[in-house]
Short mmCIF file of C-alpha atoms and ligand atoms in Angstrom, two decimals:
data_model
loop_
_atom_site.label_atom_id
_atom_site.label_comp_id
_atom_site.label_asym_id
_atom_site.label_seq_id
_atom_site.Cartn_x
_atom_site.Cartn_y
_atom_site.Cartn_z
CA MET A 1462 -11.05 -1.43 -7.81
CA HIS A 1463 -10.83 1.01 -10.71
CA ILE A 1464 -8.21 1.07 -13.46
CA HIS A 1465 -7.16 3.67 -16.03
CA GLU A 1466 -8.45 3.93 -19.59
CA TYR A 1467 -5.10 2.82 -21.04
CA GLN A 1468 -5.16 -0.29 -18.86
CA ALA A 1469 -8.74 -1.11 -19.82
CA LYS A 1470 -7.83 -0.75 -23.48
CA SER A 1471 -4.87 -3.08 -23.10
CA LEU A 1472 -7.25 -5.69 -21.67
CA PHE A 1473 -9.65 -4.98 -24.54
CA ARG A 1474 -6.93 -5.76 -27.10
CA GLN A 1475 -6.09 -9.04 -25.34
CA PHE A 1476 -9.73 -10.01 -25.89
CA ASN A 1477 -9.86 -8.97 -29.57
CA ILE A 1478 -11.66 -5.67 -29.02
CA GLN A 1479 -10.24 -3.04 -31.37
CA THR A 1480 -8.97 0.31 -30.07
CA PRO A 1481 -7.15 3.21 -31.73
CA VAL A 1482 -3.34 2.99 -31.54
CA ALA A 1483 -1.95 4.98 -28.64
CA VAL A 1484 1.17 5.65 -26.57
CA LEU A 1485 1.26 6.33 -22.83
CA ILE A 1486 3.65 9.05 -21.67
CA ASN A 1487 4.61 10.43 -18.27
CA SER A 1488 6.31 13.66 -19.34
CA THR A 1489 5.98 16.20 -22.16
CA GLU A 1490 9.52 15.30 -23.33
CA ASN A 1491 8.16 12.07 -24.79
CA ALA A 1492 5.25 13.71 -26.62
CA SER A 1493 6.80 14.36 -30.05
CA LYS A 1494 8.33 10.86 -30.15
CA ALA A 1495 4.91 9.41 -29.35
CA CYS A 1496 3.29 11.39 -32.18
CA ALA A 1497 5.97 10.25 -34.64
CA GLU A 1498 5.45 6.65 -33.58
CA LEU A 1499 1.69 6.94 -34.09
CA GLY A 1500 1.94 8.81 -37.41
CA GLY A 1501 -0.95 10.78 -38.90
CA ASP A 1502 -1.67 14.47 -38.27
CA VAL A 1503 -4.40 14.43 -35.63
CA TRP A 1504 -3.83 13.26 -32.07
CA VAL A 1505 -5.93 13.22 -28.94
CA VAL A 1506 -4.26 13.88 -25.57
CA LYS A 1507 -6.17 12.13 -22.78
CA ALA A 1508 -5.68 12.58 -19.04
CA GLN A 1509 -5.47 9.25 -17.21
CA VAL A 1510 -7.48 9.69 -14.01
CA HIS A 1511 -9.94 7.42 -12.24
CA ALA A 1512 -13.04 9.41 -13.18
CA GLY A 1513 -15.36 9.82 -16.11
CA GLY A 1514 -16.48 13.10 -17.63
CA ARG A 1515 -12.89 13.96 -18.59
CA GLY A 1516 -14.04 15.45 -21.88
CA LYS A 1517 -16.28 17.91 -20.02
CA GLY A 1518 -13.47 18.72 -17.55
CA GLY A 1519 -10.95 19.63 -20.27
CA GLY A 1520 -9.01 16.39 -19.91
CA VAL A 1521 -9.45 15.23 -23.54
CA ILE A 1522 -7.76 17.58 -26.02
CA LEU A 1523 -7.87 17.21 -29.80
CA CYS A 1524 -4.61 18.40 -31.43
CA ARG A 1525 -3.68 19.07 -35.06
CA SER A 1526 0.09 19.60 -34.68
CA ILE A 1527 2.92 18.34 -32.50
CA GLU A 1528 3.13 21.82 -30.99
CA GLU A 1529 -0.51 21.59 -29.93
CA VAL A 1530 0.14 18.17 -28.43
CA GLU A 1531 3.06 19.55 -26.41
CA ASN A 1532 1.00 22.51 -25.22
CA ALA A 1533 -1.77 20.16 -24.13
CA CYS A 1534 0.74 17.97 -22.27
CA ASN A 1535 2.28 20.97 -20.50
CA LYS A 1536 -1.15 22.14 -19.46
CA LEU A 1537 -2.30 18.77 -18.10
CA PHE A 1538 0.80 17.24 -16.52
CA GLY A 1539 1.10 17.91 -12.81
CA SER A 1540 -2.34 19.48 -12.53
CA ASN A 1541 -5.51 18.04 -11.03
CA LEU A 1542 -8.44 17.27 -13.30
CA VAL A 1543 -11.86 18.28 -12.00
CA THR A 1544 -14.80 16.63 -13.78
CA PRO A 1545 -18.53 16.32 -13.01
CA GLN A 1546 -17.61 12.98 -11.41
CA THR A 1547 -14.79 14.16 -9.08
CA ASP A 1548 -14.86 16.37 -5.99
CA ALA A 1549 -13.77 20.02 -6.17
CA LYS A 1550 -10.12 19.05 -5.64
CA GLY A 1551 -10.07 16.68 -8.61
CA LEU A 1552 -7.57 13.91 -9.33
CA PRO A 1553 -3.83 14.22 -10.12
CA ILE A 1554 -2.74 13.77 -13.75
CA ASN A 1555 0.50 11.77 -13.80
CA GLN A 1556 0.06 10.00 -17.11
CA LEU A 1557 -1.30 10.98 -20.51
CA LEU A 1558 -2.47 8.76 -23.32
CA ILE A 1559 -1.65 10.11 -26.78
CA GLU A 1560 -4.01 8.50 -29.22
CA SER A 1561 -4.21 8.72 -32.99
CA GLY A 1562 -7.25 10.84 -33.90
CA GLN A 1563 -10.24 9.10 -35.45
CA SER A 1564 -12.83 10.33 -37.92
CA ILE A 1565 -15.97 9.47 -36.00
CA GLU A 1566 -19.21 8.59 -37.84
CA ARG A 1567 -21.33 7.34 -34.95
CA GLU A 1568 -20.87 7.26 -31.16
CA LEU A 1569 -22.52 4.25 -29.50
CA TYR A 1570 -22.63 3.08 -25.90
CA LEU A 1571 -21.99 -0.48 -24.72
CA GLY A 1572 -21.66 -1.70 -21.14
CA LEU A 1573 -22.17 -4.71 -18.89
CA LEU A 1574 -22.95 -4.66 -15.19
CA VAL A 1575 -24.34 -6.75 -12.37
CA ASP A 1576 -28.02 -5.86 -12.02
CA ARG A 1577 -28.99 -6.68 -8.45
CA GLN A 1578 -32.69 -6.23 -9.13
CA THR A 1579 -32.93 -8.81 -11.91
CA GLN A 1580 -30.03 -10.87 -10.47
CA LYS A 1581 -28.50 -11.02 -13.91
CA ILE A 1582 -25.57 -9.68 -15.84
CA THR A 1583 -27.15 -6.90 -17.86
CA ILE A 1584 -25.95 -5.56 -21.19
CA LEU A 1585 -26.74 -1.89 -21.77
CA ALA A 1586 -26.45 -0.54 -25.29
CA SER A 1587 -27.46 2.66 -27.00
CA THR A 1588 -27.22 4.43 -30.32
CA GLU A 1589 -26.82 7.67 -28.32
CA GLY A 1590 -23.31 7.17 -26.91
CA GLY A 1591 -20.86 9.93 -26.06
CA MET A 1592 -20.53 12.50 -23.34
CA ASP A 1593 -24.23 12.83 -22.47
CA ILE A 1594 -25.17 9.19 -21.88
CA GLU A 1595 -26.32 9.97 -18.29
CA LYS A 1596 -28.76 12.53 -19.72
CA VAL A 1597 -30.02 10.00 -22.28
CA ALA A 1598 -30.58 7.46 -19.50
CA THR A 1599 -32.64 9.86 -17.37
CA GLU A 1600 -34.51 11.83 -20.05
CA THR A 1601 -35.06 9.22 -22.80
CA PRO A 1602 -34.63 5.82 -21.11
CA ASP A 1603 -36.30 4.09 -24.08
CA LYS A 1604 -33.10 4.81 -26.02
CA ILE A 1605 -31.19 2.43 -23.74
CA ILE A 1606 -31.42 -1.20 -24.85
CA LYS A 1607 -31.31 -3.66 -21.94
CA PHE A 1608 -30.50 -7.34 -22.28
CA GLY A 1609 -30.21 -9.73 -19.33
CA ILE A 1610 -27.93 -12.75 -19.31
CA ASP A 1611 -28.57 -15.60 -16.89
CA PRO A 1612 -25.41 -15.82 -14.74
CA LEU A 1613 -25.48 -19.61 -15.12
CA GLY A 1614 -26.06 -19.38 -18.87
CA ALA A 1615 -23.92 -17.74 -21.52
CA LEU A 1616 -23.99 -14.99 -24.11
CA THR A 1617 -24.57 -16.41 -27.60
CA GLU A 1618 -23.72 -15.14 -31.09
CA ASP A 1619 -27.47 -14.83 -31.71
CA ASP A 1620 -27.85 -12.54 -28.67
CA CYS A 1621 -25.06 -10.33 -30.04
CA THR A 1622 -26.60 -10.27 -33.51
CA SER A 1623 -29.98 -9.18 -32.17
CA ILE A 1624 -28.38 -6.32 -30.21
CA ALA A 1625 -26.28 -5.29 -33.26
CA LEU A 1626 -29.51 -5.09 -35.25
CA LYS A 1627 -31.08 -2.77 -32.68
CA LEU A 1628 -28.01 -0.53 -32.95
CA ASN A 1629 -28.37 -0.47 -36.77
CA LEU A 1630 -25.04 -2.18 -37.29
CA LYS A 1631 -24.85 -4.25 -40.43
CA GLY A 1632 -22.39 -6.44 -42.35
CA ASN A 1633 -18.78 -5.99 -41.32
CA LEU A 1634 -19.73 -3.65 -38.45
CA ALA A 1635 -22.17 -6.23 -37.06
CA ASN A 1636 -19.41 -8.87 -37.14
CA GLN A 1637 -17.03 -6.53 -35.32
CA PHE A 1638 -19.76 -5.78 -32.81
CA ASN A 1639 -20.20 -9.49 -32.03
CA THR A 1640 -16.45 -9.85 -31.41
CA THR A 1641 -16.50 -6.74 -29.20
CA LEU A 1642 -19.49 -7.82 -27.10
CA LEU A 1643 -18.25 -11.41 -26.71
CA GLY A 1644 -14.85 -9.98 -25.66
CA LEU A 1645 -16.45 -7.70 -23.06
CA TYR A 1646 -18.49 -10.61 -21.70
CA GLU A 1647 -15.37 -12.81 -21.53
CA ILE A 1648 -13.48 -10.11 -19.57
CA PHE A 1649 -16.50 -9.63 -17.31
CA ILE A 1650 -16.65 -13.34 -16.40
CA THR A 1651 -12.96 -14.26 -16.24
CA LYS A 1652 -11.80 -11.15 -14.36
CA ASP A 1653 -14.69 -10.83 -11.86
CA VAL A 1654 -15.79 -7.45 -13.14
CA SER A 1655 -18.67 -5.48 -11.64
CA LEU A 1656 -18.90 -2.90 -14.45
CA ILE A 1657 -17.32 -2.68 -17.89
CA GLU A 1658 -18.10 0.10 -20.33
CA ILE A 1659 -17.16 1.44 -23.75
CA ASN A 1660 -18.38 5.00 -24.24
CA PRO A 1661 -18.13 5.91 -27.00
CA LEU A 1662 -17.90 2.79 -29.12
CA ILE A 1663 -17.40 4.43 -32.50
CA THR A 1664 -17.88 3.57 -36.13
CA THR A 1665 -15.30 5.24 -38.36
CA ALA A 1666 -15.22 6.51 -41.94
CA GLU A 1667 -13.15 3.39 -42.72
CA ASN A 1668 -16.05 1.21 -41.53
CA ASN A 1669 -14.35 0.05 -38.34
CA LEU A 1670 -15.78 -0.35 -34.87
CA LEU A 1671 -13.39 0.97 -32.21
CA ALA A 1672 -13.44 1.35 -28.43
CA LEU A 1673 -12.58 5.05 -28.04
CA ASP A 1674 -12.82 4.93 -24.25
CA GLY A 1675 -12.74 2.15 -21.66
CA LYS A 1676 -13.84 1.82 -18.08
CA ILE A 1677 -13.62 -1.27 -15.89
CA ASP A 1678 -14.46 -1.71 -12.17
CA PHE A 1679 -13.45 -4.95 -10.49
CA ASP A 1680 -15.08 -6.72 -7.55
CA ASP A 1681 -12.66 -6.12 -4.64
CA ASN A 1682 -13.74 -9.37 -3.00
CA ALA A 1683 -12.33 -11.36 -5.92
CA LEU A 1684 -9.02 -9.51 -6.30
CA TYR A 1685 -7.16 -12.22 -4.39
CA ARG A 1686 -7.39 -14.41 -7.49
CA HIS A 1687 -6.33 -11.76 -10.02
CA GLU A 1688 -2.71 -10.79 -9.46
CA ASP A 1689 -2.55 -9.21 -12.92
CA ILE A 1690 -5.39 -6.84 -12.00
CA VAL A 1691 -4.01 -5.94 -8.55
CA GLU A 1692 -0.74 -4.92 -10.27
CA MET A 1693 -2.67 -2.24 -12.16
CA ARG A 1694 -3.75 -0.45 -8.98
CA ASP A 1695 -2.81 3.25 -8.89
CA THR A 1696 -3.03 4.52 -5.32
CA SER A 1697 -2.36 8.12 -6.45
CA GLN A 1698 -5.99 8.12 -7.62
CA GLU A 1699 -7.40 6.94 -4.30
CA ASP A 1700 -8.32 8.73 -1.07
CA GLU A 1701 -5.20 8.85 1.15
CA LYS A 1702 -7.16 8.56 4.37
CA GLU A 1703 -9.18 5.59 3.14
CA ASN A 1704 -5.97 3.78 2.14
CA GLU A 1705 -4.31 4.52 5.46
CA ALA A 1706 -7.42 3.25 7.25
CA SER A 1707 -7.56 0.01 5.28
CA GLU A 1708 -3.91 -0.67 6.16
CA HIS A 1709 -5.10 -0.74 9.79
CA GLN A 1710 -8.13 -2.93 9.03
CA LEU A 1711 -10.44 0.05 9.48
CA ASN A 1712 -13.34 0.53 7.13
CA TYR A 1713 -13.33 4.29 6.56
CA ILE A 1714 -15.14 6.54 4.10
CA SER A 1715 -14.85 10.36 4.20
CA LEU A 1716 -18.06 12.38 3.98
CA ASP A 1717 -18.93 16.09 3.95
CA GLY A 1718 -20.54 16.52 7.40
CA THR A 1719 -19.16 17.77 10.73
CA ILE A 1720 -19.58 14.89 13.18
CA GLY A 1721 -16.87 12.24 13.18
CA CYS A 1722 -18.16 8.76 13.99
CA MET A 1723 -16.34 5.80 15.48
CA VAL A 1724 -18.50 2.69 15.63
CA ASN A 1725 -18.00 -1.07 15.78
CA GLY A 1726 -19.93 -2.88 13.07
CA ALA A 1727 -21.06 -1.59 9.67
CA GLY A 1728 -24.78 -1.85 10.41
CA LEU A 1729 -24.44 0.00 13.69
CA ALA A 1730 -22.34 2.63 11.91
CA MET A 1731 -25.12 3.17 9.36
CA ALA A 1732 -27.75 3.40 12.12
CA THR A 1733 -25.55 5.88 14.02
CA MET A 1734 -25.19 8.09 10.95
CA ASP A 1735 -28.96 7.98 10.39
CA LEU A 1736 -29.59 9.01 13.99
CA ILE A 1737 -27.16 11.93 13.72
CA GLU A 1738 -29.01 13.11 10.60
CA HIS A 1739 -32.35 12.56 12.30
CA HIS A 1740 -31.35 14.95 15.09
CA GLY A 1741 -30.16 17.66 12.72
CA GLY A 1742 -26.46 16.84 12.40
CA SER A 1743 -24.40 15.45 9.54
CA PRO A 1744 -21.77 12.70 9.71
CA ALA A 1745 -18.19 13.50 8.61
CA ASN A 1746 -17.35 9.90 7.93
CA PHE A 1747 -18.36 6.28 7.99
CA LEU A 1748 -16.03 4.27 10.22
CA ASP A 1749 -16.30 0.66 11.25
CA VAL A 1750 -13.52 -0.26 13.70
CA GLY A 1751 -14.49 -3.92 13.51
CA GLY A 1752 -15.71 -6.46 16.04
CA GLY A 1753 -12.54 -7.40 17.93
CA THR A 1754 -10.89 -4.00 17.91
CA THR A 1755 -7.66 -3.11 19.76
CA ALA A 1756 -6.44 0.01 21.60
CA GLU A 1757 -4.01 0.69 18.71
CA ARG A 1758 -6.81 0.58 16.17
CA VAL A 1759 -8.97 2.89 18.29
CA ALA A 1760 -6.02 5.33 18.45
CA LYS A 1761 -5.54 5.21 14.67
CA ALA A 1762 -9.26 5.78 14.16
CA PHE A 1763 -9.10 8.84 16.44
CA GLU A 1764 -6.19 10.24 14.52
CA LEU A 1765 -8.00 9.81 11.19
CA ILE A 1766 -11.15 11.50 12.47
CA GLN A 1767 -9.43 14.36 14.29
CA THR A 1768 -7.32 15.35 11.28
CA GLU A 1769 -10.34 15.77 8.98
CA ALA A 1770 -10.67 19.53 8.53
CA ASN A 1771 -14.47 19.58 8.65
CA VAL A 1772 -14.89 17.65 11.93
CA ARG A 1773 -16.34 19.65 14.85
CA GLY A 1774 -17.25 16.80 17.23
CA ILE A 1775 -16.85 13.05 17.68
CA LEU A 1776 -19.41 10.42 18.54
CA VAL A 1777 -18.12 7.04 19.68
CA ASN A 1778 -20.75 4.30 19.64
CA ILE A 1779 -19.62 0.86 20.78
CA PHE A 1780 -21.76 -2.16 21.36
CA GLY A 1781 -19.70 -4.57 23.45
CA GLY A 1782 -20.54 -8.06 22.31
CA ILE A 1783 -17.26 -9.77 21.53
CA VAL A 1784 -15.21 -6.89 22.97
CA ARG A 1785 -15.53 -5.69 26.56
CA CYS A 1786 -16.55 -2.05 27.01
CA ASP A 1787 -13.98 -1.47 29.76
CA LEU A 1788 -11.22 -2.46 27.32
CA ILE A 1789 -12.67 -0.08 24.73
CA ALA A 1790 -12.73 2.70 27.34
CA GLN A 1791 -9.06 2.03 28.11
CA GLY A 1792 -8.35 2.15 24.37
CA ILE A 1793 -10.12 5.50 24.05
CA LEU A 1794 -8.16 6.94 26.98
CA GLN A 1795 -4.86 5.68 25.55
CA ALA A 1796 -5.76 7.18 22.19
CA VAL A 1797 -6.70 10.54 23.70
CA GLU A 1798 -3.44 10.61 25.69
CA LYS A 1799 -1.49 9.83 22.53
CA VAL A 1800 -3.13 12.08 19.96
CA GLY A 1801 -4.71 14.73 22.22
CA LEU A 1802 -8.32 15.84 22.37
CA ASN A 1803 -9.28 19.18 20.84
CA LEU A 1804 -12.91 18.50 19.95
CA PRO A 1805 -16.04 17.72 21.98
CA ILE A 1806 -16.54 13.99 22.30
CA VAL A 1807 -19.51 11.87 23.34
CA VAL A 1808 -19.01 8.19 24.08
CA ARG A 1809 -21.88 5.75 24.20
CA LEU A 1810 -21.06 2.28 25.50
CA GLU A 1811 -23.52 -0.58 25.72
CA GLY A 1812 -23.12 -4.31 26.34
CA THR A 1813 -20.49 -6.32 28.19
CA ASN A 1814 -18.96 -4.33 31.10
CA ALA A 1815 -20.56 -1.07 29.90
CA PRO A 1816 -20.95 0.40 33.44
CA GLU A 1817 -17.25 -0.24 34.19
CA GLY A 1818 -16.27 1.37 30.88
CA LEU A 1819 -18.41 4.46 31.44
CA THR A 1820 -17.01 4.85 34.98
CA LEU A 1821 -13.44 4.74 33.65
CA LEU A 1822 -14.22 7.54 31.19
CA ASP A 1823 -16.12 9.63 33.77
CA GLN A 1824 -13.23 9.38 36.24
CA SER A 1825 -10.59 10.39 33.69
CA SER A 1826 -9.10 13.89 33.58
CA PHE A 1827 -10.34 14.40 30.02
CA ASP A 1828 -13.56 16.17 29.14
CA ILE A 1829 -15.35 13.12 27.76
CA HIS A 1830 -19.15 13.10 27.77
CA THR A 1831 -20.61 9.66 28.37
CA GLU A 1832 -24.04 8.31 27.57
CA ALA A 1833 -25.63 4.88 27.93
CA ASP A 1834 -28.44 5.73 25.51
CA LEU A 1835 -27.73 6.20 21.79
CA THR A 1836 -30.47 8.75 21.10
CA GLN A 1837 -29.25 10.92 24.00
CA ALA A 1838 -25.69 10.56 22.71
CA ALA A 1839 -26.70 11.69 19.21
CA ILE A 1840 -28.66 14.68 20.54
CA LYS A 1841 -25.72 15.70 22.73
CA ILE A 1842 -23.04 15.53 20.03
CA VAL A 1843 -25.25 17.47 17.58
CA ALA A 1844 -25.64 20.22 20.22
CA LEU A 1845 -21.93 20.24 21.15
CA SER A 1846 -20.72 20.52 17.56
CA ALA A 1847 -23.26 23.10 16.39
P1 GDP B 1126 -14.71 10.85 -20.98
O1 GDP B 1126 -15.25 12.23 -21.18
O2 GDP B 1126 -13.95 10.72 -19.70
O3 GDP B 1126 -15.76 9.80 -21.12
O4 GDP B 1126 -13.60 10.63 -22.14
P2 GDP B 1126 -13.73 9.97 -23.60
O5 GDP B 1126 -12.53 9.13 -23.83
O6 GDP B 1126 -15.04 9.29 -23.80
O7 GDP B 1126 -13.63 11.23 -24.58
C1 GDP B 1126 -14.62 12.23 -24.59
C2 GDP B 1126 -15.01 12.59 -26.00
O8 GDP B 1126 -13.90 13.06 -26.72
C3 GDP B 1126 -15.57 11.44 -26.82
O9 GDP B 1126 -16.93 11.22 -26.58
C4 GDP B 1126 -15.32 11.91 -28.23
O10 GDP B 1126 -16.40 12.70 -28.69
C5 GDP B 1126 -14.09 12.80 -28.10
N1 GDP B 1126 -12.91 12.12 -28.69
C6 GDP B 1126 -12.11 11.23 -28.07
N2 GDP B 1126 -11.19 10.75 -28.92
C7 GDP B 1126 -11.43 11.34 -30.14
C8 GDP B 1126 -10.83 11.24 -31.46
O11 GDP B 1126 -9.90 10.50 -31.71
N3 GDP B 1126 -11.37 12.04 -32.43
C9 GDP B 1126 -12.40 12.88 -32.20
N4 GDP B 1126 -12.86 13.64 -33.18
N5 GDP B 1126 -12.98 12.99 -30.99
C10 GDP B 1126 -12.52 12.23 -29.98
MN1 MN B 1127 -16.20 8.23 -22.29
#
């Protein structure tokens, strides 16, 4: 699960990580009051969306008067922000963070993530923070400091001090860095985080270390024990279809291709998508209807697939282990009766009662192509949706 920058920063403050003062607003009306509350004469208006690269997408606007702040708010509110990390549609801007402007001396990068390769929590740090950190990582990877922490061990003050040294932070700034890194680590452990990031972590003219941005991703599997985190969820930033699917216990992810897939089991779904690609097609989605699926769930899955604009054909691939293929066939027929069928469809059934299932589909009045062999099914749907 993702959260907004303002929410990440509120967690930061709870763990003694310093941030600039800021006020969250949800309409331009509140802009001048927010500026007055913050004081000063430079403010930064920041779009709150679940994507990075906001600076590059025009979602971070530096303002030198209240009028400029109001203009920025009017421009951003109600629009969608497109950044290098979103799709072409972008994400809706419903909230803006007005932050007091900072005089930046240095922009650093600091993040923690689960590194599956080393099986450790890994700290990433760099003197080259800011909007081009991805470029730094690919073009000059030696400028990224990596430090692994044993998941059964702990992060020590000495570890922090050695990283501060590599970032050329001394004295007061080094002390602030230790507090910041220990705070990040504490959040990471206690909140079951998979990625936490400050980019940029700035040093200011006043010799302070501040988190100017904040990003946190949580492990969905652990959300059941973090009510406070679940409360921060903002579904306006999520894919509508994917949410609707998860309400029906369907594992659904939209993709760019043209062949809708309905499969039971995540591994089989992956193999099915690979086979479609192998035969020259491209999958429009990943969909796992689960092991013990019902007719209602099959119908919902159909509806989701058929209403995707880019879908030109549907491949159903069911391996009847726990479920019986004749029941699946009945489910498919019920679904087609309910939501209609306006696309070519190929159904491959294998396993328990597969012959009975295929017969049911063949005898129906609908134009459903059946196959017992997966490769043949993939070849057929690629041809039918070309
Ligand atoms: P991102 O593009 O989504 O990562 O958004 P950030 O919050 O990181 O902001 C992008 C950039 O805007 C930062 O790297 C800074 O260079 C700049 N920026 C943000 N806040 C301030 C500020 O208070 N003062 C100045 N001068 N620049 C800022
Ligand atoms: Mn950033």
